[in-house]
Amino acid sequence: TMHVRNSVGVVTAGRVEDPSVEIVLDYPTLLDIYLTDETLENCVASGKATVEGDTAALDAIMAACELSL
């Protein structure tokens, strides 16, 4: 689980109760997104990842952290 507060991400064990948005993907897919030209959008379209919840919250988190998935 990764909590993001004030543009700081903290990884902890366990699940968050009632998350704003949840991304589910395996570790190799995460590496593909960060280390190659793969995008989260393509991974969702191909079934390698799912995004559930408030996608606007995900966009806000990515913008605050200056990340692009």
Coordinates of N, CA and C in Angstrom, one line a residue:
T1 N 0.8 -1.2 0.0 CA 0.0 0.0 0.0 C 0.9 1.2 0.0
M2 N 0.5 2.2 -0.8 CA 1.2 3.5 -0.8 C 0.2 4.6 -0.5
H3 N 0.6 5.3 0.6 CA -0.2 6.5 1.0 C 0.5 7.7 0.4
V4 N -0.2 8.7 -0.1 CA 0.4 9.9 -0.6 C -0.3 11.0 0.1
R5 N 0.5 11.8 0.9 CA 0.0 12.9 1.6 C 1.1 14.1 1.4
N6 N 0.6 15.2 1.1 CA 1.5 16.4 0.9 C 2.6 16.1 -0.1
S7 N 2.3 15.4 -1.2 CA 3.2 15.0 -2.2 C 4.3 14.0 -1.8
V8 N 4.1 13.4 -0.6 CA 5.1 12.4 -0.1 C 4.4 11.0 -0.1
G9 N 5.1 10.1 -0.8 CA 4.5 8.7 -0.8 C 5.2 7.9 0.2
V10 N 4.4 7.1 1.0 CA 4.9 6.2 2.0 C 4.4 4.8 1.8
V11 N 5.2 3.9 1.6 CA 4.8 2.5 1.4 C 4.7 1.8 2.8
T12 N 3.5 1.1 3.0 CA 3.3 0.4 4.2 C 2.6 -0.9 3.9
A13 N 2.7 -1.9 4.8 CA 2.1 -3.2 4.6 C 0.6 -3.1 4.9
G14 N -0.2 -3.9 4.2 CA -1.6 -3.9 4.4 C -2.4 -3.1 3.4
R15 N -3.7 -3.1 3.5 CA -4.6 -2.3 2.6 C -5.1 -1.1 3.3
V16 N -5.4 -0.1 2.5 CA -6.1 1.1 3.0 C -7.6 0.8 3.0
E17 N -8.3 1.2 4.1 CA -9.7 1.1 4.1 C -10.3 2.2 3.3
D18 N -11.1 1.9 2.3 CA -11.8 2.9 1.5 C -10.9 3.9 0.8
P19 N -10.0 3.4 -0.1 CA -9.1 4.3 -0.8 C -9.8 5.2 -1.8
S20 N -9.2 6.3 -2.1 CA -9.8 7.2 -3.1 C -9.7 6.5 -4.5
V21 N -8.5 5.9 -4.8 CA -8.3 5.2 -6.0 C -7.4 4.0 -5.7
E22 N -7.6 3.0 -6.5 CA -6.8 1.8 -6.3 C -6.2 1.3 -7.6
I23 N -4.9 1.1 -7.7 CA -4.3 0.6 -8.9 C -3.8 -0.8 -8.6
V24 N -4.2 -1.8 -9.4 CA -3.7 -3.2 -9.1 C -2.9 -3.6 -10.3
L25 N -1.7 -4.0 -10.1 CA -0.8 -4.5 -11.1 C 0.3 -5.3 -10.4
D26 N 1.0 -6.1 -11.2 CA 2.1 -6.9 -10.7 C 3.4 -6.1 -10.8
Y27 N 4.4 -6.6 -10.1 CA 5.7 -5.9 -10.0 C 6.3 -5.8 -11.4
P28 N 6.3 -6.8 -12.3 CA 6.9 -6.7 -13.6 C 6.2 -5.6 -14.4
T29 N 4.9 -5.5 -14.3 CA 4.2 -4.4 -15.0 C 4.6 -3.0 -14.4
L30 N 4.7 -2.9 -13.1 CA 5.2 -1.6 -12.5 C 6.5 -1.3 -13.1
L31 N 7.4 -2.2 -13.2 CA 8.8 -1.9 -13.7 C 8.7 -1.5 -15.2
D32 N 7.8 -2.2 -15.9 CA 7.7 -1.8 -17.3 C 7.2 -0.3 -17.4
I33 N 6.3 0.1 -16.6 CA 5.8 1.5 -16.6 C 6.9 2.5 -16.3
Y34 N 7.7 2.2 -15.2 CA 8.8 3.1 -14.8 C 10.0 3.0 -15.6
L35 N 10.3 1.9 -16.2 CA 11.6 1.7 -16.9 C 11.5 1.7 -18.4
T36 N 10.4 1.7 -19.0 CA 10.2 1.7 -20.4 C 9.2 2.7 -20.9
D37 N 8.8 2.7 -22.1 CA 7.8 3.6 -22.6 C 6.4 3.1 -22.4
E38 N 6.2 2.0 -21.6 CA 4.9 1.5 -21.3 C 4.1 2.5 -20.5
T39 N 2.8 2.6 -20.7 CA 2.0 3.5 -19.9 C 0.9 2.7 -19.1
L40 N 0.4 3.4 -18.0 CA -0.6 2.8 -17.2 C -1.9 2.6 -18.1
E41 N -2.2 3.6 -18.9 CA -3.3 3.5 -19.8 C -3.3 2.2 -20.7
N42 N -2.1 2.0 -21.3 CA -2.0 0.8 -22.1 C -2.1 -0.5 -21.3
C43 N -1.5 -0.5 -20.1 CA -1.6 -1.7 -19.2 C -3.1 -2.0 -18.8
V44 N -3.8 -0.9 -18.6 CA -5.3 -1.1 -18.3 C -6.0 -1.7 -19.5
A45 N -5.7 -1.1 -20.7 CA -6.4 -1.5 -21.9 C -6.1 -3.0 -22.2
S46 N -4.8 -3.4 -21.9 CA -4.5 -4.8 -22.2 C -4.8 -5.8 -21.1
G47 N -5.3 -5.3 -19.9 CA -5.7 -6.2 -18.8 C -4.6 -6.4 -17.9
K48 N -3.4 -5.8 -18.0 CA -2.3 -6.1 -17.1 C -2.4 -5.2 -15.8
A49 N -3.3 -4.3 -15.8 CA -3.5 -3.4 -14.6 C -5.0 -3.0 -14.6
T50 N -5.4 -2.7 -13.4 CA -6.8 -2.2 -13.2 C -6.7 -0.9 -12.4
V51 N -7.6 0.0 -12.6 CA -7.7 1.2 -11.8 C -9.2 1.3 -11.4
E52 N -9.4 1.4 -10.1 CA -10.8 1.5 -9.6 C -10.9 2.7 -8.7
G53 N -12.0 3.4 -8.8 CA -12.2 4.6 -7.9 C -12.1 5.9 -8.6
D54 N -11.7 6.9 -8.0 CA -11.7 8.3 -8.5 C -10.5 8.5 -9.3
T55 N -10.6 8.4 -10.6 CA -9.4 8.6 -11.5 C -8.9 10.1 -11.5
A56 N -9.8 11.0 -11.1 CA -9.4 12.4 -11.0 C -8.4 12.5 -9.8
A57 N -8.6 11.7 -8.8 CA -7.7 11.7 -7.6 C -6.3 11.2 -8.1
L58 N -6.3 10.2 -8.9 CA -5.1 9.6 -9.4 C -4.3 10.7 -10.3
D59 N -5.1 11.4 -11.1 CA -4.4 12.4 -11.9 C -3.8 13.5 -11.0
A60 N -4.5 13.9 -10.0 CA -4.1 14.9 -9.0 C -2.8 14.4 -8.3
I61 N -2.8 13.2 -7.9 CA -1.6 12.6 -7.2 C -0.4 12.6 -8.2
M62 N -0.6 12.2 -9.4 CA 0.5 12.1 -10.3 C 1.0 13.6 -10.6
A63 N 0.1 14.5 -10.8 CA 0.5 15.9 -11.0 C 1.3 16.5 -9.9
A64 N 0.8 16.2 -8.7 CA 1.5 16.7 -7.5 C 2.9 16.1 -7.3
C65 N 3.1 14.9 -7.7 CA 4.4 14.3 -7.6 C 5.2 14.4 -8.9
E66 N 4.7 15.2 -9.9 CA 5.3 15.4 -11.1 C 5.7 14.1 -11.8
L67 N 4.7 13.1 -11.8 CA 4.9 11.8 -12.4 C 3.9 11.7 -13.6
S68 N 4.2 10.9 -14.5 CA 3.3 10.5 -15.6 C 3.3 9.0 -15.7
L69 N 2.2 8.4 -15.6 CA 2.1 7.0 -15.7 C 1.3 6.7 -17.0

